[in-house]
C-alpha cells in the first residue's frame, strides 16, 4: 500500500471530533492534536483523547498545554468565578461557556504543526447549527481562516482547514458515528464533571438530544438523563 | 481628562514593537502583551518587555508562555538542532529563523485578550520590506487576518489589527523612534546572545543597517559591529 498523505485532526476527546477523525482516516494518515486550555474537565478529556488515538492507531499525537485562555478568562469553561449554566437549547445568545476566539487559537497551533509535518489538510469537528452560537464555529469563519492561512504560510504550503461535519445536526452525527464505527464509547463531552457526565450542561444537553432524536442510547454514563425532545 | 480607549500592543522587547507602542500610546491606553514561545533569548526579551512596559506606564501587562512553537520545532529560533545563520540581507528566501505561522499564533492570543478587555485595536510592529521574507509579516496577511477576526469574534466586537509601521524601512524606524522618544535603549533584537547583541544574526544585521543608513549610533551594546552598508 502506498504511503498515505498526512493530515492533522483536532481531537478534543468529544464525539464530534471522533467522527471527524473517522472520516479523515478513510483517506489520510492521522496525526491527532489535543489542546489542554485549562478547561475544568481537562484530565478527563485528555484520557478520552488517548483512548481515541489508540483506537485509530494515530501515526503521531501531540498534546499542547496552553494557559493563556484560562489566564485571560471570560468563559465558564475556564474561569472558576463563572458558573456552568444549565442547558438552554432554545437560547440563541452566546452562552457563558464561550471561550473568546478559541478555535482561532487552536487552529493556529494546528497550522504550525501541519507546516512542519508537511501535512496539507487540517480536520476540525466544528458543527454550525448545533454549536450554541459560538461565532468561531461558523462556515464563514473557516472560509476566512483558510484565506488567512494561504497568506500567512510558506508559498505553496497548500494548508487548508476542512470541516466535514459542519452542516450536520447532532442527530445526524450520532447516526453517522455508528455507521463509520467512530469510538463513541470512548468520547467525553460534559463540561462539568469528570466521572459520569452530568446530563445537564449545554454540551450534555446537545449530545443527549442528538441520541434521543436518533433513537439510539448513548453508551457513556450519565448522572441524570433528562428528556430533551 | 477623559478615559482613553484601551488598545492591546504586542511587545516583543524589540525596537519595532517599542516604536509601535509609542505610536499607539499617543491615542490609546496601553495594554502590553508579551509572548514567550521558547525562543533562545527569551529571558533577555522578557527583561526588555518589563523595562519598556514601565517606561510607557502600561495600564495592564500580560506575559503568556506558550510551549507549542518550540514543541513543534522547525525554526532556528526555538530548535536547538537548527543553528542561527549569519545575516544575509540580500537573500530573499525564507530564513532558518522563520517560526511557522508565529504571527497568527500570537495574534490569536491578542484577540482573545482584546475581546475580554473590550479593546478594539491591536497593534503589532510588523515590518514588511525589512522582515526577512516571513509570509506572516505581509500586509495581505494582516488584511486576511482582520477579515477572519470579524467572522470569529462576538458580533460587533469591532476588533482590528493595526500595523502602523509595516511600510517603513529600518532606517525610517530608527529615525521615527528617536522623534517619538521610543525607548530604543531598553530594546533587545538579537536572536543569538543575551548579554551583548552578537551583531551578526539576521536581526542584528537588519537593525544595524538601519542605524548605519540613518547615521545614528545604536545605544545598545554589541560584541561586533560589522558594516552593513
GROMACS .gro file of N, CA and C in nm, chain A residues 18-107:
model
  270
   18UNK      N    1  -1.433   1.283   1.721
   18UNK     CA    2  -1.410   1.140   1.698
   18UNK      C    3  -1.469   1.099   1.562
   19UNK      N    4  -1.587   1.151   1.531
   19UNK     CA    5  -1.646   1.123   1.399
   19UNK      C    6  -1.559   1.186   1.289
   20UNK      N    7  -1.510   1.307   1.314
   20UNK     CA    8  -1.425   1.375   1.216
   20UNK      C    9  -1.299   1.293   1.189
   21UNK      N   10  -1.240   1.236   1.293
   21UNK     CA   11  -1.121   1.151   1.274
   21UNK      C   12  -1.157   1.026   1.194
   22UNK      N   13  -1.274   0.970   1.219
   22UNK     CA   14  -1.317   0.852   1.143
   22UNK      C   15  -1.331   0.885   0.995
   23UNK      N   16  -1.383   1.005   0.966
   23UNK     CA   17  -1.397   1.048   0.826
   23UNK      C   18  -1.259   1.070   0.764
   24UNK      N   19  -1.172   1.143   0.835
   24UNK     CA   20  -1.038   1.173   0.783
   24UNK      C   21  -0.957   1.044   0.762
   25UNK      N   22  -0.975   0.948   0.852
   25UNK     CA   23  -0.896   0.825   0.848
   25UNK      C   24  -0.927   0.736   0.730
   26UNK      N   25  -1.038   0.762   0.661
   26UNK     CA   26  -1.068   0.680   0.542
   26UNK      C   27  -0.972   0.716   0.428
   27UNK      N   28  -0.912   0.834   0.433
   27UNK     CA   29  -0.826   0.877   0.322
   27UNK      C   30  -0.684   0.913   0.367
   28UNK      N   31  -0.669   0.961   0.489
   28UNK     CA   32  -0.541   1.017   0.532
   28UNK      C   33  -0.480   0.940   0.649
   29UNK      N   34  -0.347   0.956   0.661
   29UNK     CA   35  -0.274   0.913   0.780
   29UNK      C   36  -0.306   1.013   0.891
   30UNK      N   37  -0.344   0.965   1.008
   30UNK     CA   38  -0.392   1.056   1.112
   30UNK      C   39  -0.282   1.102   1.208
   31UNK      N   40  -0.272   1.233   1.225
   31UNK     CA   41  -0.187   1.295   1.326
   31UNK      C   42  -0.282   1.373   1.416
   32UNK      N   43  -0.296   1.326   1.539
   32UNK     CA   44  -0.402   1.382   1.624
   32UNK      C   45  -0.347   1.485   1.723
   33UNK      N   46  -0.414   1.598   1.726
   33UNK     CA   47  -0.370   1.711   1.809
   33UNK      C   48  -0.475   1.740   1.916
   34UNK      N   49  -0.427   1.747   2.040
   34UNK     CA   50  -0.518   1.775   2.152
   34UNK      C   51  -0.469   1.898   2.226
   35UNK      N   52  -0.561   1.986   2.258
   35UNK     CA   53  -0.523   2.109   2.328
   35UNK      C   54  -0.585   2.110   2.467
   36UNK      N   55  -0.499   2.119   2.568
   36UNK     CA   56  -0.546   2.149   2.704
   36UNK      C   57  -0.543   2.298   2.720
   37UNK      N   58  -0.655   2.360   2.745
   37UNK     CA   59  -0.653   2.506   2.758
   37UNK      C   60  -0.702   2.550   2.895
   38UNK      N   61  -0.693   2.457   2.991
   38UNK     CA   62  -0.731   2.495   3.127
   38UNK      C   63  -0.878   2.476   3.153
   39UNK      N   64  -0.945   2.403   3.066
   39UNK     CA   65  -1.088   2.375   3.091
   39UNK      C   66  -1.099   2.285   3.214
   40UNK      N   67  -1.215   2.294   3.281
   40UNK     CA   68  -1.229   2.226   3.410
   40UNK      C   69  -1.221   2.074   3.398
   41UNK      N   70  -1.261   2.019   3.284
   41UNK     CA   71  -1.263   1.874   3.266
   41UNK      C   72  -1.143   1.826   3.184
   42UNK      N   73  -1.035   1.901   3.193
   42UNK     CA   74  -0.913   1.876   3.114
   42UNK      C   75  -0.860   1.732   3.125
   43UNK      N   76  -0.849   1.680   3.246
   43UNK     CA   77  -0.790   1.547   3.263
   43UNK      C   78  -0.877   1.439   3.199
   44UNK      N   79  -1.008   1.453   3.214
   44UNK     CA   80  -1.099   1.353   3.157
   44UNK      C   81  -1.095   1.358   3.004
   45UNK      N   82  -1.086   1.479   2.950
   45UNK     CA   83  -1.079   1.494   2.804
   45UNK      C   84  -0.948   1.437   2.750
   46UNK      N   85  -0.840   1.456   2.825
   46UNK     CA   86  -0.711   1.402   2.782
   46UNK      C   87  -0.714   1.249   2.778
   47UNK      N   88  -0.779   1.189   2.877
   47UNK     CA   89  -0.792   1.043   2.877
   47UNK      C   90  -0.871   0.998   2.754
   48UNK      N   91  -0.979   1.068   2.725
   48UNK     CA   92  -1.059   1.033   2.606
   48UNK      C   93  -0.972   1.047   2.480
   49UNK      N   94  -0.894   1.154   2.473
   49UNK     CA   95  -0.804   1.173   2.357
   49UNK      C   96  -0.709   1.055   2.341
   50UNK      N   97  -0.649   1.010   2.452
   50UNK     CA   98  -0.552   0.899   2.444
   50UNK      C   99  -0.621   0.771   2.399
   51UNK      N  100  -0.739   0.745   2.454
   51UNK     CA  101  -0.813   0.624   2.416
   51UNK      C  102  -0.850   0.628   2.267
   52UNK      N  103  -0.892   0.745   2.222
   52UNK     CA  104  -0.934   0.760   2.082
   52UNK      C  105  -0.813   0.748   1.988
   53UNK      N  106  -0.699   0.805   2.028
   53UNK     CA  107  -0.577   0.798   1.945
   53UNK      C  108  -0.534   0.653   1.928
   54UNK      N  109  -0.547   0.577   2.036
   54UNK     CA  110  -0.509   0.436   2.030
   54UNK      C  111  -0.606   0.360   1.940
   55UNK      N  112  -0.732   0.389   1.954
   55UNK     CA  113  -0.835   0.324   1.871
   55UNK      C  114  -0.806   0.344   1.722
   56UNK      N  115  -0.765   0.467   1.686
   56UNK     CA  116  -0.740   0.497   1.544
   56UNK      C  117  -0.597   0.464   1.501
   57UNK      N  118  -0.513   0.415   1.592
   57UNK     CA  119  -0.372   0.391   1.561
   57UNK      C  120  -0.309   0.513   1.493
   58UNK      N  121  -0.320   0.626   1.559
   58UNK     CA  122  -0.267   0.752   1.504
   58UNK      C  123  -0.117   0.741   1.479
   59UNK      N  124  -0.071   0.802   1.368
   59UNK     CA  125   0.072   0.800   1.336
   59UNK      C  126   0.150   0.883   1.438
   60UNK      N  127   0.104   1.005   1.461
   60UNK     CA  128   0.163   1.089   1.565
   60UNK      C  129   0.051   1.150   1.648
   61UNK      N  130   0.085   1.178   1.774
   61UNK     CA  131  -0.008   1.256   1.856
   61UNK      C  132   0.070   1.372   1.916
   62UNK      N  133   0.002   1.482   1.939
   62UNK     CA  134   0.066   1.597   2.002
   62UNK      C  135  -0.034   1.656   2.102
   63UNK      N  136   0.012   1.668   2.226
   63UNK     CA  137  -0.070   1.731   2.329
   63UNK      C  138  -0.006   1.864   2.363
   64UNK      N  139  -0.079   1.971   2.348
   64UNK     CA  140  -0.026   2.105   2.374
   64UNK      C  141  -0.102   2.165   2.492
   65UNK      N  142  -0.026   2.211   2.589
   65UNK     CA  143  -0.088   2.280   2.703
   65UNK      C  144  -0.078   2.429   2.681
   66UNK      N  145  -0.190   2.496   2.676
   66UNK     CA  146  -0.185   2.642   2.669
   66UNK      C  147  -0.255   2.698   2.791
   67UNK      N  148  -0.195   2.796   2.850
   67UNK     CA  149  -0.251   2.850   2.974
   67UNK      C  150  -0.323   2.982   2.948
   68UNK      N  151  -0.302   3.040   2.828
   68UNK     CA  152  -0.346   3.179   2.813
   68UNK      C  153  -0.497   3.196   2.808
   69UNK      N  154  -0.570   3.097   2.757
   69UNK     CA  155  -0.716   3.117   2.753
   69UNK      C  156  -0.771   3.119   2.895
   70UNK      N  157  -0.710   3.040   2.983
   70UNK     CA  158  -0.751   3.043   3.123
   70UNK      C  159  -0.704   3.173   3.191
   71UNK      N  160  -0.578   3.213   3.161
   71UNK     CA  161  -0.525   3.339   3.216
   71UNK      C  162  -0.614   3.456   3.179
   72UNK      N  163  -0.655   3.457   3.053
   72UNK     CA  164  -0.734   3.569   3.000
   72UNK      C  165  -0.877   3.564   3.054
   73UNK      N  166  -0.929   3.443   3.071
   73UNK     CA  167  -1.062   3.427   3.132
   73UNK      C  168  -1.176   3.459   3.037
   74UNK      N  169  -1.290   3.489   3.095
   74UNK     CA  170  -1.406   3.529   3.014
   74UNK      C  171  -1.500   3.416   2.981
   75UNK      N  172  -1.471   3.293   3.026
   75UNK     CA  173  -1.559   3.181   2.995
   75UNK      C  174  -1.584   3.095   3.117
   76UNK      N  175  -1.704   3.039   3.126
   76UNK     CA  176  -1.736   2.949   3.237
   76UNK      C  177  -1.659   2.819   3.227
   77UNK      N  178  -1.603   2.788   3.108
   77UNK     CA  179  -1.529   2.662   3.095
   77UNK      C  180  -1.393   2.668   3.162
   78UNK      N  181  -1.340   2.791   3.174
   78UNK     CA  182  -1.204   2.803   3.227
   78UNK      C  183  -1.197   2.890   3.352
   79UNK      N  184  -1.299   2.968   3.378
   79UNK     CA  185  -1.292   3.066   3.486
   79UNK      C  186  -1.382   3.018   3.601
   80UNK      N  187  -1.319   2.989   3.716
   80UNK     CA  188  -1.397   2.934   3.827
   80UNK      C  189  -1.499   3.033   3.885
   81UNK      N  190  -1.483   3.161   3.852
   81UNK     CA  191  -1.578   3.260   3.902
   81UNK      C  192  -1.708   3.262   3.820
   82UNK      N  193  -1.704   3.199   3.702
   82UNK     CA  194  -1.824   3.197   3.618
   82UNK      C  195  -1.878   3.054   3.621
   83UNK      N  196  -2.005   3.038   3.659
   83UNK     CA  197  -2.055   2.901   3.673
   83UNK      C  198  -2.109   2.848   3.541
   84UNK      N  199  -2.102   2.715   3.528
   84UNK     CA  200  -2.154   2.646   3.409
   84UNK      C  201  -2.306   2.656   3.414
   85UNK      N  202  -2.367   2.710   3.310
   85UNK     CA  203  -2.513   2.721   3.311
   85UNK      C  204  -2.577   2.591   3.265
   86UNK      N  205  -2.702   2.571   3.306
   86UNK     CA  206  -2.776   2.455   3.258
   86UNK      C  207  -2.811   2.472   3.110
   87UNK      N  208  -2.826   2.358   3.045
   87UNK     CA  209  -2.859   2.361   2.903
   87UNK      C  210  -2.987   2.440   2.878
   88UNK      N  211  -2.980   2.533   2.783
   88UNK     CA  212  -3.099   2.604   2.740
   88UNK      C  213  -3.093   2.603   2.589
   89UNK      N  214  -3.146   2.496   2.531
   89UNK     CA  215  -3.122   2.472   2.389
   89UNK      C  216  -3.201   2.565   2.298
   90UNK      N  217  -3.293   2.642   2.357
   90UNK     CA  218  -3.368   2.736   2.273
   90UNK      C  219  -3.304   2.874   2.271
   91UNK      N  220  -3.213   2.898   2.363
   91UNK     CA  221  -3.149   3.028   2.376
   91UNK      C  222  -3.051   3.049   2.260
   92UNK      N  223  -3.068   3.157   2.187
   92UNK     CA  224  -2.981   3.181   2.072
   92UNK      C  225  -2.863   3.273   2.104
   93UNK      N  226  -2.857   3.320   2.229
   93UNK     CA  227  -2.745   3.407   2.266
   93UNK      C  228  -2.617   3.326   2.285
   94UNK      N  229  -2.502   3.394   2.281
   94UNK     CA  230  -2.376   3.327   2.305
   94UNK      C  231  -2.370   3.288   2.453
   95UNK      N  232  -2.352   3.159   2.484
   95UNK     CA  233  -2.359   3.116   2.625
   95UNK      C  234  -2.231   3.146   2.703
   96UNK      N  235  -2.239   3.127   2.836
   96UNK     CA  236  -2.126   3.159   2.924
   96UNK      C  237  -2.005   3.069   2.898
   97UNK      N  238  -2.027   2.956   2.830
   97UNK     CA  239  -1.916   2.864   2.804
   97UNK      C  240  -1.828   2.910   2.687
   98UNK      N  241  -1.870   3.014   2.617
   98UNK     CA  242  -1.791   3.064   2.503
   98UNK      C  243  -1.652   3.107   2.548
   99UNK      N  244  -1.550   3.051   2.489
   99UNK     CA  245  -1.412   3.091   2.516
   99UNK      C  246  -1.370   3.182   2.401
  100UNK      N  247  -1.339   3.310   2.432
  100UNK     CA  248  -1.318   3.404   2.323
  100UNK      C  249  -1.213   3.357   2.223
  101UNK      N  250  -1.256   3.339   2.097
  101UNK     CA  251  -1.164   3.314   1.986
  101UNK      C  252  -1.088   3.181   2.002
  102UNK      N  253  -1.152   3.086   2.072
  102UNK     CA  254  -1.083   2.960   2.098
  102UNK      C  255  -1.040   2.888   1.971
  103UNK      N  256  -1.133   2.876   1.874
  103UNK     CA  257  -1.096   2.800   1.755
  103UNK      C  258  -0.981   2.862   1.678
  104UNK      N  259  -0.973   2.994   1.676
  104UNK     CA  260  -0.861   3.058   1.606
  104UNK      C  261  -0.729   3.025   1.676
  105UNK      N  262  -0.730   3.024   1.808
  105UNK     CA  263  -0.610   2.986   1.884
  105UNK      C  264  -0.570   2.842   1.854
  106UNK      N  265  -0.666   2.754   1.857
  106UNK     CA  266  -0.640   2.611   1.837
  106UNK      C  267  -0.593   2.584   1.695
  107UNK      N  268  -0.660   2.647   1.598
  107UNK     CA  269  -0.622   2.623   1.459
  107UNK      C  270  -0.483   2.675   1.427
   0.00000   0.00000   0.00000
